[in-house]
mmCIF file of C-alpha atoms in Angstrom:
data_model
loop_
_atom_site.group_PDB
_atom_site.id
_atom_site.type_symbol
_atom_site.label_atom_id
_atom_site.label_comp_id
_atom_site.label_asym_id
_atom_site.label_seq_id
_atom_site.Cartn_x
_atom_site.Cartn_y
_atom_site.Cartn_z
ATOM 1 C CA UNK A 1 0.000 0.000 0.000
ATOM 2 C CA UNK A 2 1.246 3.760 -0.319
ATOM 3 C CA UNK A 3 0.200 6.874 1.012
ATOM 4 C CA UNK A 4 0.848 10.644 0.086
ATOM 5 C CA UNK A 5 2.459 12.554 3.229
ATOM 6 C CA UNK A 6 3.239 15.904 2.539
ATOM 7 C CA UNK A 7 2.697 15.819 -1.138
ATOM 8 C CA UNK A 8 5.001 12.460 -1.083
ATOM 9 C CA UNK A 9 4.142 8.827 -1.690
ATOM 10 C CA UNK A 10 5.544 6.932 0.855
ATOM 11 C CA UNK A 11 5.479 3.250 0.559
ATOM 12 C CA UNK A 12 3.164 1.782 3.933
ATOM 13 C CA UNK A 13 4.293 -2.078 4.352
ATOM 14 C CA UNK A 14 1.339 -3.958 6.554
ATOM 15 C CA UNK A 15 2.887 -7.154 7.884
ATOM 16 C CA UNK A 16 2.681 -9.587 10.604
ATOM 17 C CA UNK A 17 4.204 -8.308 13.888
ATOM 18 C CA UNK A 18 7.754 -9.885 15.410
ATOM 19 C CA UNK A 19 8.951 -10.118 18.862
ATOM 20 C CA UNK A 20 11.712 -7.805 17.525
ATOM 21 C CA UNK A 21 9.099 -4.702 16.529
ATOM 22 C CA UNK A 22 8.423 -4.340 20.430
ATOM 23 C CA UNK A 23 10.699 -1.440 21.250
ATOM 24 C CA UNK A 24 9.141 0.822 17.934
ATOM 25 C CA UNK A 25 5.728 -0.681 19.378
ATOM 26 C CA UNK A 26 5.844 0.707 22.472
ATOM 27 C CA UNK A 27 7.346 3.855 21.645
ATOM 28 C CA UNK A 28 3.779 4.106 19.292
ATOM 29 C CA UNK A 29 1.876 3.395 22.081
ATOM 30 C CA UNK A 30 3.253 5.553 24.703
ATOM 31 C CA UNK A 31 3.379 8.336 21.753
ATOM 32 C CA UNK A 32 -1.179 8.160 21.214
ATOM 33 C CA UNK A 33 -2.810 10.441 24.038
ATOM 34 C CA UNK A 34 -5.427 8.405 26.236
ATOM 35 C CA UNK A 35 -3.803 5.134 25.274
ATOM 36 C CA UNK A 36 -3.851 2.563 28.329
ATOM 37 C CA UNK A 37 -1.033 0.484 28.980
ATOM 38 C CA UNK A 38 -0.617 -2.444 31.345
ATOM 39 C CA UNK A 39 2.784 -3.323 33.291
ATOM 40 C CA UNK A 40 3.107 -6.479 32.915
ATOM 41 C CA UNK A 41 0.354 -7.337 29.769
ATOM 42 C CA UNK A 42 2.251 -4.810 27.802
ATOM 43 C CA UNK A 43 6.063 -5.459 29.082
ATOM 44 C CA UNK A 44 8.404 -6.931 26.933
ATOM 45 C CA UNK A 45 7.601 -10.007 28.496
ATOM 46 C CA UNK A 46 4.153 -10.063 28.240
ATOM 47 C CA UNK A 47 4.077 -9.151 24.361
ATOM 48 C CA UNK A 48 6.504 -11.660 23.654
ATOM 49 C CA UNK A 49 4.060 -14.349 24.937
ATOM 50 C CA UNK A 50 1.064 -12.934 23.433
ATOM 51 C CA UNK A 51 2.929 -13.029 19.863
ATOM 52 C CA UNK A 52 4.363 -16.429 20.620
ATOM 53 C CA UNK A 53 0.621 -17.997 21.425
ATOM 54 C CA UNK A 54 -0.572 -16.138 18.324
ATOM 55 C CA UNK A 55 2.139 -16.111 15.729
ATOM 56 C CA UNK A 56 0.989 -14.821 12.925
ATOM 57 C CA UNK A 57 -2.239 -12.763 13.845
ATOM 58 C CA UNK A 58 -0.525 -9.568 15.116
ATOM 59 C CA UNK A 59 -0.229 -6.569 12.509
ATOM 60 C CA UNK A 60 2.208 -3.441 12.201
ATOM 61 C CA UNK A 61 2.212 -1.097 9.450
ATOM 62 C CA UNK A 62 5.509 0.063 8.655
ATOM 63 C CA UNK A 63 6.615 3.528 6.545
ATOM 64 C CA UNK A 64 10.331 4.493 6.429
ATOM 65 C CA UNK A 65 11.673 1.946 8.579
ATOM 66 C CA UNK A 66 9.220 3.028 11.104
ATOM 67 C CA UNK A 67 6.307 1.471 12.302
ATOM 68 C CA UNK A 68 3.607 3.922 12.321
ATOM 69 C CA UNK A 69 -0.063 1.875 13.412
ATOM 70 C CA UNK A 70 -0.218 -1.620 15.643
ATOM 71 C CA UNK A 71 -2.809 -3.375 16.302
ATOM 72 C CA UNK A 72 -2.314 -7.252 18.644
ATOM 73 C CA UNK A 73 -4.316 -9.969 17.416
ATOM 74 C CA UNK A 74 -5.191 -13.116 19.021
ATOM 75 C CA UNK A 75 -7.371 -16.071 19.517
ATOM 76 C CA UNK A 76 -8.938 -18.424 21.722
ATOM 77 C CA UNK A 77 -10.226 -21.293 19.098
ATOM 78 C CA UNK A 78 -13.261 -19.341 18.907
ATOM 79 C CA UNK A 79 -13.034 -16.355 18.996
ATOM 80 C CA UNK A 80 -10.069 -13.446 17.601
ATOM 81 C CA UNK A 81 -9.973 -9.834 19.662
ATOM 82 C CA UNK A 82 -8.413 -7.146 18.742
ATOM 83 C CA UNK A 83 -6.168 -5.329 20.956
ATOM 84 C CA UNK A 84 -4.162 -1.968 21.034
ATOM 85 C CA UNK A 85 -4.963 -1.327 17.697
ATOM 86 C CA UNK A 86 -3.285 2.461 16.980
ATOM 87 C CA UNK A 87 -2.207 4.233 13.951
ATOM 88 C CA UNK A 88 0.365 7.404 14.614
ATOM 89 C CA UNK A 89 -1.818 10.791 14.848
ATOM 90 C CA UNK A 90 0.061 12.055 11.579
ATOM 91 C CA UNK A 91 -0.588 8.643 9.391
ATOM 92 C CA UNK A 92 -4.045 8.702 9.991
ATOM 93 C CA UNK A 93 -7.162 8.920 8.177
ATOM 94 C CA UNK A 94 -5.228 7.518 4.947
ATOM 95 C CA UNK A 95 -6.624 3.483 5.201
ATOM 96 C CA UNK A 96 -3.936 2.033 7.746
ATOM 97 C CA UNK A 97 -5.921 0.957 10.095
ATOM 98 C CA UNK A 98 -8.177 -0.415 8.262
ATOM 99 C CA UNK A 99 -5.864 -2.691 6.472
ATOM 100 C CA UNK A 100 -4.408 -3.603 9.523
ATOM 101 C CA UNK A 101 -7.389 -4.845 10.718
ATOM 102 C CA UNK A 102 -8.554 -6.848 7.421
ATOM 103 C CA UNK A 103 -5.114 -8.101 7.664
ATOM 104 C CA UNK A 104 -5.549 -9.367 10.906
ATOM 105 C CA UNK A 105 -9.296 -10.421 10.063
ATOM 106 C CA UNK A 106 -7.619 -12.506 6.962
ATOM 107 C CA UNK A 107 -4.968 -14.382 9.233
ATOM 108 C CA UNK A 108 -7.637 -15.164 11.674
ATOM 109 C CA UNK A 109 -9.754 -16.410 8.996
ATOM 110 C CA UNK A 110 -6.720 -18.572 7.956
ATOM 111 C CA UNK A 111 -6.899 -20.341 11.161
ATOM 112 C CA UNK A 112 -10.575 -20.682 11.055
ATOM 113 C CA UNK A 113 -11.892 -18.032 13.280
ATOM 114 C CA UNK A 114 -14.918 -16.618 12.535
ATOM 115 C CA UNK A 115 -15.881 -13.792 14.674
ATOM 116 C CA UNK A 116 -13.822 -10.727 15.768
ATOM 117 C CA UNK A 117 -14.253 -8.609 18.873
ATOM 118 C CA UNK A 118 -12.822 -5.705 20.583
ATOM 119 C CA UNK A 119 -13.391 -3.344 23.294
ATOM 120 C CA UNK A 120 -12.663 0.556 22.685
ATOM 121 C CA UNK A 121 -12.832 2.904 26.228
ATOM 122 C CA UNK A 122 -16.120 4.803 25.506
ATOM 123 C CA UNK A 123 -13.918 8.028 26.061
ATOM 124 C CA UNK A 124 -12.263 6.726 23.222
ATOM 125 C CA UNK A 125 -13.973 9.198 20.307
ATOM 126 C CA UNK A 126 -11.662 8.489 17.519
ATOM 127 C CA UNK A 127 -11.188 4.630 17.864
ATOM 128 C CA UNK A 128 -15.079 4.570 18.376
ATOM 129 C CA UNK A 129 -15.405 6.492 15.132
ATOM 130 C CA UNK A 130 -13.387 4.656 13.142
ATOM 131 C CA UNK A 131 -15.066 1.192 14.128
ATOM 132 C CA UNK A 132 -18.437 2.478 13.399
ATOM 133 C CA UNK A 133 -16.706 3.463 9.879
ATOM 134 C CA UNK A 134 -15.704 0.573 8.799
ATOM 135 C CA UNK A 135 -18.721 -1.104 9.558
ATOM 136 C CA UNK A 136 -18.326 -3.011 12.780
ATOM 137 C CA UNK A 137 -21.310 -3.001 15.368
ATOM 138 C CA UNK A 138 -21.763 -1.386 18.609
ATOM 139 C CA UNK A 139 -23.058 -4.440 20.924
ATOM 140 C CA UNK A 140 -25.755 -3.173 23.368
ATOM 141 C CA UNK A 141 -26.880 -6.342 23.977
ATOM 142 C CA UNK A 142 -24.235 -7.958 26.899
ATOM 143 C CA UNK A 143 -22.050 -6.677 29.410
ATOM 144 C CA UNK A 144 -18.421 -6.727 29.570
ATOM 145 C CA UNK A 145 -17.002 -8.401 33.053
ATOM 146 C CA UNK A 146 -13.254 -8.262 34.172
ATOM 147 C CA UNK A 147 -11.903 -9.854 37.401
ATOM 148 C CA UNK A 148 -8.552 -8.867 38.241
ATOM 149 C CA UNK A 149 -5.725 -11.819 38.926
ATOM 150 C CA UNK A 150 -2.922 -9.716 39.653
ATOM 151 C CA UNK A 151 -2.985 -6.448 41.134
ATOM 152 C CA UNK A 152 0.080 -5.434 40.157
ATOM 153 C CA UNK A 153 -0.686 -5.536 36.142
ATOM 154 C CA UNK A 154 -1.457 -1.580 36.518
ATOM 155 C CA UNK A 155 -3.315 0.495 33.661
ATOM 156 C CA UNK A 156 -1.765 3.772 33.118
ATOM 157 C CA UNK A 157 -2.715 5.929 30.415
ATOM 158 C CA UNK A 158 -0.788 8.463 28.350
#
């Protein structure tokens, strides 16, 4: 895929994520304002598991060496989930994301998932936007339930 940035077509590689894209990763992530981040789910550590359970779900988007959008990816057998899915504030709005995710949808596909969810902080305008553009569906129909296992995984948001 390519995109124009400042009257420029820059070449936008979407490929599966590595244990070795954590460090640009995580820069992303602590670079997009309200974005929550867990100490030990989003550690090193706890990426590197994540990818290693799910191999070949996980999505970056990479432009000039750098990786500009992430999104994690990952199943249970049943059912894939999106997590973390970001695109840098000045790469956005030019179709990323949205390949990221029907990358991600494809690989899940692959290994015979069938139905994608994810979960979006309702203070979350622009990731709420952007699902409702692309034509995923606002469930009003269940609640969402978390019990915490370790209290020292701590959100903290940027």
């Amino acid at each position: 895929m390519e995109i124009e940035k400042n009257k420029y077509i820059i070449p936008i590689e979407v490929r599966a994520m590595t244990e070795e894209d954590y460090d640009q990763v995580y820069c992303l992530w602590k670079g997009i304002r309200g974005f929550g981040i867990r100490s030990m789910d989003d550690s090193r550590e706890g990426v590197s598991r994540f990818l290693r359970r799910n191999p070949d779900t996980s999505i970056v988007a990479e432009a000039e060496g750098e990786i500009v959008g992430a999104v994690l990816c990952g199943h249970d057998g049943r059912r894939g989930c999106f997590y973390h899915v970001c695109v840098r504030e000045d790469y956005r709005q030019r179709g990323i994301g949205k390949a990221m995710a029907v990358s991600a949808m494809r690989a899940l596909q692959k290994e015979q998932i069938n139905k994608v969810c994810l979960i979006a902080f309702k203070k979350n305008e622009v990731g709420n936007s952007f699902w409702k553009s692309v034509g995923w569906t606002f469930r009003d129909d269940l609640n969402y339930y978390d019990f915490v296992l370790n209290d020292d995984n701590i959100t903290t948001f940027q």
